[in-house]
Coordinates of C-alpha atoms in Angstrom, one line a residue:
M1 CA 62.8 22.3 76.5
Q2 CA 66.4 21.9 75.3
R3 CA 68.8 19.9 77.4
R4 CA 70.9 22.9 78.4
Q5 CA 67.9 24.9 79.4
F6 CA 66.7 21.9 81.5
L7 CA 70.0 21.6 83.2
V8 CA 70.1 25.4 83.9
S9 CA 66.6 25.3 85.4
Q10 CA 67.3 22.2 87.5
T11 CA 70.5 23.8 88.8
A12 CA 68.6 26.9 89.7
A13 CA 66.0 24.8 91.4
I14 CA 68.6 22.9 93.4
A15 CA 70.4 26.2 94.3
G16 CA 67.1 27.7 95.3
W17 CA 66.2 24.7 97.5
S18 CA 69.7 24.8 99.1
L19 CA 69.3 28.5 99.7
W20 CA 65.9 28.0 101.2
S21 CA 67.1 25.1 103.2
R22 CA 70.0 26.9 104.7
S23 CA 67.9 30.0 105.3
A24 CA 65.2 27.9 107.1
Q25 CA 67.9 26.3 109.2
A26 CA 69.4 29.7 110.1
A27 CA 65.9 30.9 111.1
A28 CA 65.3 27.8 113.2
A29 CA 68.7 28.2 114.8
D30 CA 68.2 31.8 115.7
P31 CA 64.6 32.9 116.1
Q32 CA 65.8 36.4 116.9
L33 CA 66.5 36.8 113.1
A34 CA 62.7 37.1 112.5
K35 CA 62.5 40.2 114.7
R36 CA 65.2 42.1 112.7
K37 CA 64.0 44.7 110.3
L38 CA 65.4 46.9 107.5
V39 CA 63.8 50.2 106.4
V40 CA 65.2 51.9 103.3
I41 CA 64.4 55.5 102.5
M42 CA 65.3 56.9 99.1
L43 CA 65.8 60.7 98.8
R44 CA 64.8 61.2 95.1
G45 CA 66.4 64.1 93.3
A46 CA 69.9 63.8 94.8
V47 CA 70.3 65.6 98.1
D48 CA 73.4 67.6 98.7
G49 CA 75.4 65.3 101.0
L50 CA 77.9 68.0 101.7
S51 CA 75.1 70.0 103.3
V52 CA 74.0 67.0 105.3
V53 CA 77.3 66.0 106.8
T54 CA 79.6 69.0 106.1
P55 CA 83.5 68.8 106.1
Y56 CA 83.9 72.0 107.9
A57 CA 87.6 71.4 108.4
E58 CA 88.2 71.6 104.6
R59 CA 89.3 75.0 103.3
D60 CA 88.2 74.0 99.8
Y61 CA 84.6 73.6 101.0
Y62 CA 84.3 77.3 102.0
Q63 CA 86.2 78.4 98.9
S64 CA 83.7 76.6 96.7
R65 CA 80.5 77.8 98.3
S66 CA 80.1 81.5 98.7
T67 CA 76.4 81.6 99.9
T68 CA 75.5 77.9 100.6
A69 CA 78.4 77.0 103.0
L70 CA 77.4 76.2 106.6
A71 CA 79.4 77.9 109.4
A72 CA 81.8 75.7 111.4
P73 CA 80.5 74.5 114.8
G74 CA 80.1 77.2 117.4
T75 CA 77.8 78.7 119.8
D76 CA 76.0 80.9 117.3
E77 CA 72.6 79.9 116.0
G78 CA 72.7 78.2 112.6
T79 CA 76.2 76.8 112.9
L80 CA 77.0 73.2 112.2
L81 CA 76.5 70.6 115.0
K82 CA 79.9 69.1 115.7
L83 CA 80.2 65.4 115.0
D84 CA 84.0 65.1 115.1
S85 CA 87.1 67.1 114.2
R86 CA 86.3 67.1 110.5
F87 CA 82.5 66.9 110.1
G88 CA 79.4 68.7 111.3
L89 CA 75.7 68.0 111.0
N90 CA 73.4 70.4 109.3
P91 CA 71.6 72.4 112.1
A92 CA 68.3 71.7 110.5
L93 CA 68.8 68.0 111.5
A94 CA 69.2 68.9 115.2
R95 CA 66.3 66.5 116.0
L96 CA 68.6 63.6 115.1
K97 CA 71.6 64.7 117.1
P98 CA 70.4 62.8 120.2
F99 CA 70.5 59.6 118.2
W100 CA 74.1 60.4 117.2
D101 CA 75.0 61.1 120.9
Q102 CA 73.4 57.7 121.9
G103 CA 75.4 55.9 119.2
A104 CA 72.4 55.0 117.1
L105 CA 73.1 57.3 114.2
G106 CA 76.1 57.1 111.8
F107 CA 77.1 58.1 108.3
V108 CA 79.1 56.7 105.5
H109 CA 80.5 59.6 103.5
A110 CA 81.8 59.6 100.0
S111 CA 79.6 56.7 99.2
G112 CA 77.4 55.9 96.2
S113 CA 77.1 54.1 92.9
P114 CA 80.2 53.2 90.9
D115 CA 78.3 54.1 87.7
S116 CA 79.1 57.7 86.5
T117 CA 75.7 58.6 85.2
R118 CA 74.3 62.0 86.3
S119 CA 70.8 61.1 85.1
H120 CA 68.3 60.9 88.0
F121 CA 66.4 58.2 86.3
D122 CA 69.3 55.9 85.5
A123 CA 71.0 56.4 88.8
Q124 CA 67.9 55.7 90.8
D125 CA 67.3 52.6 88.6
Y126 CA 70.8 51.3 89.2
M127 CA 70.6 51.9 92.9
E128 CA 67.3 50.1 93.2
S129 CA 68.1 47.2 90.9
G130 CA 71.4 46.8 92.8
T131 CA 73.2 46.4 89.4
P132 CA 74.9 49.7 88.5
G133 CA 75.4 50.2 84.8
R134 CA 73.0 47.3 83.8
K135 CA 69.6 48.4 82.6
S136 CA 68.4 44.9 81.7
T137 CA 68.1 43.7 85.3
P138 CA 64.4 42.8 85.6
D139 CA 63.9 43.0 89.4
G140 CA 64.9 45.1 92.4
W141 CA 67.4 44.1 95.1
M142 CA 64.8 44.3 97.9
N143 CA 62.6 41.8 96.1
R144 CA 65.5 39.5 95.7
L145 CA 66.3 40.0 99.3
L146 CA 62.8 39.0 100.2
A147 CA 63.4 35.6 98.7
A148 CA 66.7 35.3 100.5
L149 CA 65.5 36.0 104.1
P150 CA 65.6 33.2 106.5
G151 CA 62.3 31.9 107.7
P152 CA 58.8 31.5 106.1
A153 CA 57.2 34.0 103.8
A154 CA 54.2 36.2 104.8
P155 CA 52.0 38.6 102.9
T156 CA 53.3 41.6 104.9
R157 CA 56.9 40.6 105.2
A158 CA 57.8 43.4 102.9
V159 CA 55.9 46.7 102.8
N160 CA 56.1 49.6 100.3
M161 CA 54.8 52.9 101.5
G162 CA 53.9 55.1 98.5
A163 CA 51.6 55.8 95.6
T164 CA 53.3 53.6 93.1
P165 CA 55.3 50.3 93.2
P166 CA 59.0 51.2 93.3
R167 CA 61.8 49.7 91.2
I168 CA 63.5 48.4 94.3
F169 CA 60.6 46.0 95.0
A170 CA 60.0 44.9 91.4
G171 CA 60.0 41.2 91.0
P172 CA 58.1 37.9 91.5
N173 CA 57.8 38.1 95.4
S174 CA 54.7 39.7 96.8
V175 CA 55.0 43.1 98.5
A176 CA 52.2 44.7 100.6
S177 CA 51.3 48.3 99.7
L178 CA 50.7 51.0 102.2
G179 CA 49.2 54.2 100.8
L180 CA 50.1 57.7 101.8
G181 CA 48.0 60.0 104.0
P182 CA 45.6 59.4 106.8
R183 CA 43.0 57.9 104.5
A184 CA 45.2 55.0 103.3
F185 CA 43.1 52.5 105.2
E186 CA 39.7 53.8 104.4
A187 CA 37.4 51.3 102.7
K188 CA 38.0 50.8 99.0
A189 CA 36.3 48.7 96.3
I190 CA 38.3 45.6 97.2
D191 CA 37.0 45.8 100.7
D192 CA 33.3 45.4 99.5
P193 CA 32.1 41.9 100.4
K194 CA 30.3 41.6 97.1
M195 CA 33.5 42.6 95.2
Q196 CA 35.5 40.1 97.3
A197 CA 33.0 37.3 96.6
A198 CA 33.2 38.0 92.9
L199 CA 37.0 38.0 93.0
D200 CA 37.1 34.9 95.1
K201 CA 35.0 33.2 92.4
L202 CA 37.2 34.5 89.6
Y203 CA 40.6 33.7 91.1
G204 CA 39.8 31.0 93.6
G205 CA 38.2 28.5 91.3
T206 CA 39.9 25.8 89.3
G207 CA 39.7 28.0 86.2
G208 CA 41.6 30.9 87.8
D209 CA 45.1 31.8 86.6
G210 CA 47.7 30.7 89.1
A211 CA 49.8 33.8 89.2
M212 CA 46.8 36.1 89.3
A213 CA 45.2 34.0 92.0
K214 CA 48.4 34.2 94.1
T215 CA 48.6 38.0 93.6
Y216 CA 45.0 38.4 94.6
K217 CA 45.4 36.1 97.7
D218 CA 48.6 38.0 98.8
T219 CA 47.0 41.4 98.3
T220 CA 43.8 40.7 100.3
E221 CA 45.7 38.9 103.0
G222 CA 48.3 41.6 103.3
R223 CA 45.7 44.4 103.3
G224 CA 43.7 42.6 106.0
E225 CA 46.8 42.0 108.1
M226 CA 47.9 45.6 107.8
K227 CA 44.5 46.9 108.8
R228 CA 44.5 44.6 111.9
S229 CA 48.0 45.7 112.8
M230 CA 47.2 49.4 112.5
A231 CA 44.0 48.9 114.6
A232 CA 46.2 47.3 117.3
A233 CA 48.7 50.2 117.0
A234 CA 45.9 52.8 117.3
E235 CA 44.5 51.0 120.4
R236 CA 48.0 50.9 122.0
N237 CA 48.6 54.6 121.2
E238 CA 45.3 55.5 122.8
R239 CA 46.2 53.6 125.9
G240 CA 49.6 55.2 126.0
G241 CA 48.4 58.7 125.2
M242 CA 50.5 59.0 122.0
A243 CA 49.3 61.2 119.3
G244 CA 47.9 59.1 116.4
G245 CA 49.6 60.8 113.5
M246 CA 47.7 59.2 110.6
G247 CA 49.9 63.5 108.4
G248 CA 58.7 71.8 98.3
R249 CA 59.2 69.9 95.3
S250 CA 62.5 69.6 93.3
M251 CA 63.4 72.1 90.6
D252 CA 62.7 69.3 88.2
P253 CA 59.6 67.5 89.6
S254 CA 60.2 64.5 87.4
A255 CA 63.4 63.9 89.4
D256 CA 61.2 63.0 92.3
N257 CA 59.8 60.1 90.4
G258 CA 56.4 60.5 92.1
A259 CA 57.8 60.6 95.7
P260 CA 56.0 62.9 98.1
S261 CA 57.8 65.9 99.6
A262 CA 59.5 65.9 103.0
R263 CA 56.8 68.3 104.3
S264 CA 54.2 65.4 104.4
F265 CA 56.7 62.8 105.5
A266 CA 56.4 62.9 109.2
A267 CA 52.8 61.6 109.6
D268 CA 53.3 58.9 107.1
A269 CA 56.6 57.9 108.7
R270 CA 55.1 57.5 112.1
R271 CA 52.3 55.4 110.6
L272 CA 54.9 53.2 108.9
G273 CA 56.8 52.7 112.1
Q274 CA 53.6 51.8 114.0
L275 CA 52.7 49.3 111.3
I276 CA 56.2 47.7 111.5
Q277 CA 56.0 47.5 115.3
A278 CA 52.5 46.0 115.3
D279 CA 53.0 43.4 112.6
A280 CA 55.5 40.8 113.7
H281 CA 55.8 39.5 110.1
T282 CA 57.1 42.8 108.6
Q283 CA 60.9 42.8 108.1
L284 CA 61.4 45.0 105.1
A285 CA 60.0 48.4 104.3
F286 CA 60.7 51.0 101.7
T287 CA 59.6 54.5 101.0
S288 CA 60.9 57.6 99.2
V289 CA 60.9 61.3 99.7
G290 CA 61.3 63.9 96.9
G291 CA 62.3 67.5 96.6
W292 CA 66.1 67.4 96.7
D293 CA 67.1 68.6 93.2
T294 CA 68.3 72.1 94.3
H295 CA 69.8 73.8 91.3
V296 CA 68.5 77.2 92.3
N297 CA 68.5 79.1 95.7
Q298 CA 69.5 76.1 97.7
G299 CA 70.2 78.2 100.7
G300 CA 72.5 77.6 103.7
A301 CA 71.6 77.3 107.3
R302 CA 68.2 78.7 106.2
G303 CA 66.4 78.3 103.0
Q304 CA 64.7 75.6 101.0
L305 CA 67.2 72.8 101.6
A306 CA 67.3 73.5 105.3
N307 CA 63.5 73.5 105.4
R308 CA 63.3 70.2 103.7
L309 CA 66.0 68.6 105.9
G310 CA 64.1 69.9 108.9
S311 CA 61.0 68.1 107.7
L312 CA 63.0 65.0 106.9
A313 CA 64.4 65.0 110.4
E314 CA 61.0 65.3 111.9
G315 CA 59.9 62.4 109.8
L316 CA 62.8 60.2 110.8
E317 CA 62.2 61.0 114.5
A318 CA 58.5 60.2 114.0
L319 CA 59.5 56.9 112.3
A320 CA 61.7 56.0 115.3
Q321 CA 58.9 56.9 117.7
G322 CA 56.4 54.8 115.7
L323 CA 58.8 51.8 115.8
G324 CA 59.0 52.1 119.6
D325 CA 60.8 49.1 121.1
S326 CA 61.3 47.7 117.6
L327 CA 63.9 50.4 116.9
K328 CA 66.5 48.3 118.8
D329 CA 66.1 45.6 116.1
T330 CA 65.8 47.9 113.1
V331 CA 68.3 49.4 110.7
I332 CA 67.1 52.5 108.8
V333 CA 69.1 53.3 105.7
V334 CA 68.7 56.7 104.0
M335 CA 70.3 57.1 100.6
S336 CA 70.1 59.2 97.4
E337 CA 71.0 58.4 93.8
F338 CA 74.1 60.7 93.7
G339 CA 75.5 63.8 95.3
R340 CA 75.9 67.3 94.1
T341 CA 78.8 69.4 92.8
V342 CA 81.3 70.7 95.3
R343 CA 81.2 74.2 93.8
Q344 CA 77.9 76.0 93.9
N345 CA 76.6 77.3 90.6
G346 CA 75.7 80.8 89.5
T347 CA 72.1 80.6 90.7
G348 CA 72.9 79.8 94.3
G349 CA 72.3 76.1 93.9
T350 CA 74.3 72.9 93.2
D351 CA 74.3 70.6 90.2
H352 CA 74.4 66.9 89.7
G353 CA 77.6 65.4 91.2
R354 CA 78.9 61.9 92.2
A355 CA 79.4 60.8 95.8
N356 CA 76.9 61.4 98.6
V357 CA 76.5 60.3 102.3
M358 CA 74.5 57.3 103.4
W359 CA 72.7 57.6 106.8
L360 CA 72.3 54.6 109.2
L361 CA 69.9 54.8 112.1
G362 CA 68.8 52.2 114.6
G363 CA 69.7 50.1 117.6
P364 CA 72.1 47.7 115.7
V365 CA 74.0 50.6 114.1
A366 CA 77.6 51.3 115.3
G367 CA 76.7 55.0 115.3
G368 CA 78.5 58.1 116.6
Q369 CA 81.0 57.9 113.7
V370 CA 81.4 59.1 110.2
M371 CA 82.6 56.0 108.3
G372 CA 84.1 55.6 104.9
D373 CA 87.3 56.6 103.2
W374 CA 87.2 60.4 102.9
P375 CA 89.0 61.5 99.7
G376 CA 89.1 65.3 100.5
L377 CA 87.9 68.2 98.4
E378 CA 91.2 69.4 96.8
T379 CA 90.8 69.7 93.1
A380 CA 93.2 66.8 92.5
A381 CA 91.0 64.5 94.6
L382 CA 87.7 65.4 92.8
T383 CA 86.1 63.2 90.1
D384 CA 86.3 65.1 86.8
G385 CA 87.7 68.0 88.8
R386 CA 84.3 68.9 90.2
D387 CA 82.7 66.2 92.3
L388 CA 83.3 64.4 95.5
A389 CA 84.8 61.0 94.6
V390 CA 82.9 57.7 95.4
T391 CA 85.2 55.7 97.6
T392 CA 82.6 53.3 99.0
D393 CA 80.1 51.4 96.9
F394 CA 76.6 51.6 98.3
R395 CA 76.4 47.8 98.2
A396 CA 79.4 47.6 100.6
V397 CA 77.3 49.5 103.1
L398 CA 74.3 47.3 102.6
S399 CA 76.0 44.0 102.5
P400 CA 77.0 43.7 106.2
I401 CA 73.4 44.8 107.1
L402 CA 72.0 42.0 105.0
Q403 CA 74.4 39.4 106.3
R404 CA 75.0 40.2 109.9
H405 CA 71.7 41.9 110.7
L406 CA 69.2 39.9 108.6
G407 CA 71.1 36.6 108.4
V408 CA 71.6 36.4 104.7
G409 CA 74.3 33.9 103.7
E410 CA 77.1 34.4 101.1
V411 CA 75.3 32.5 98.4
A412 CA 72.1 34.4 98.8
L413 CA 74.0 37.8 99.0
A414 CA 75.5 37.0 95.6
Q415 CA 71.9 36.7 94.3
V416 CA 70.8 39.9 95.9
F417 CA 73.8 41.8 94.5
P418 CA 74.9 39.7 91.5
G419 CA 78.4 40.4 90.2
Y420 CA 79.4 42.5 93.2
G421 CA 82.4 41.6 95.3
G422 CA 83.9 44.9 96.3
A423 CA 85.8 45.9 99.4
G424 CA 84.0 46.6 102.7
V425 CA 83.4 49.9 104.5
K426 CA 86.2 51.6 106.3
G427 CA 84.7 51.5 109.7
Q428 CA 82.4 49.2 111.6
V429 CA 78.8 49.5 110.3
L430 CA 77.0 47.4 113.0
R431 CA 77.7 46.8 116.6
S432 CA 79.5 43.6 117.3

């Protein structure tokens, strides 16, 4: 090893030790930090944020959308649910309105990535790596966050729910995997005692590869812990009489990147919430929902987008119910790779745009408000004359959650979002 490489590696090691040391001290000083959780839900395909939280007070909104506009708040069925003097909530999301009224649901509008790509794949990649515009980043920001959390590691400290490992969890730190559907915990080949004995012999002996042995150890321990937690949750639900709940694609299915549709989200979301509540070690979770690339026949108060938002709302409500008391210590972030055009297209849909709206749900959220710097929909205020402008970087929304909610320090935050030092959110994201 050359001297410069040696110095760099030693500096990184010292920095890592300092980071760990400070994190461990923080955890020791505040044991409540270990109870705090973050759930991130990615809506793959770019949901139309202007149809989620609609600026009904903007004349340009109605002039731009002849068939997809949502009627201003009123008493008629299908009108927006009033949030404040400017914004209304899509009526398909009515299940979530009580969270808003209780101050546990808020939004950051005109937020998103500073990178201008309109490619689903690049935009999702940048949002999950946490480094917009840089394709060479090898890992995801939630994997880096896993290393930065105060306190000791655990096999189920981070959980991905989905069929494939997401970019956001890519990296060297182990992440437990929770499958989709009610059969996710049915016995598989790895649960066969003979198979486990063979794998123990292969990876547990002195001849086993270190990295592979660690992966195998974390996988089996994580799976065992999740099965025990879900069994405990099922027993608790049975005692409490709660239903168990172990239950439309985009125009371009590839935009969903393998994510399941909103239709099947509710049962899986409840199961994820139950797992998080039952497993005291789980602090981070991620899942994704597809079906939001609505170029054709998007619809208004009724139609395909409204149907999917209704299913998503059912899923978020089920997630909150599954979390139970843990919701008071949990922040749920819903985000999408970019927004859609202000003006609807000739086929009754909307195309790839720029800014979107981020959703924040949970006990620590300073909800009941639409945060962010609203730029307006006048032509002069639009990006490229067609898109809602991004005025709040998505990392500005996440940073206070990582720091104030999860206890991540300044040095560690700089490693989770390298090179980012932008301004904060206009508005208070978390309760004081």
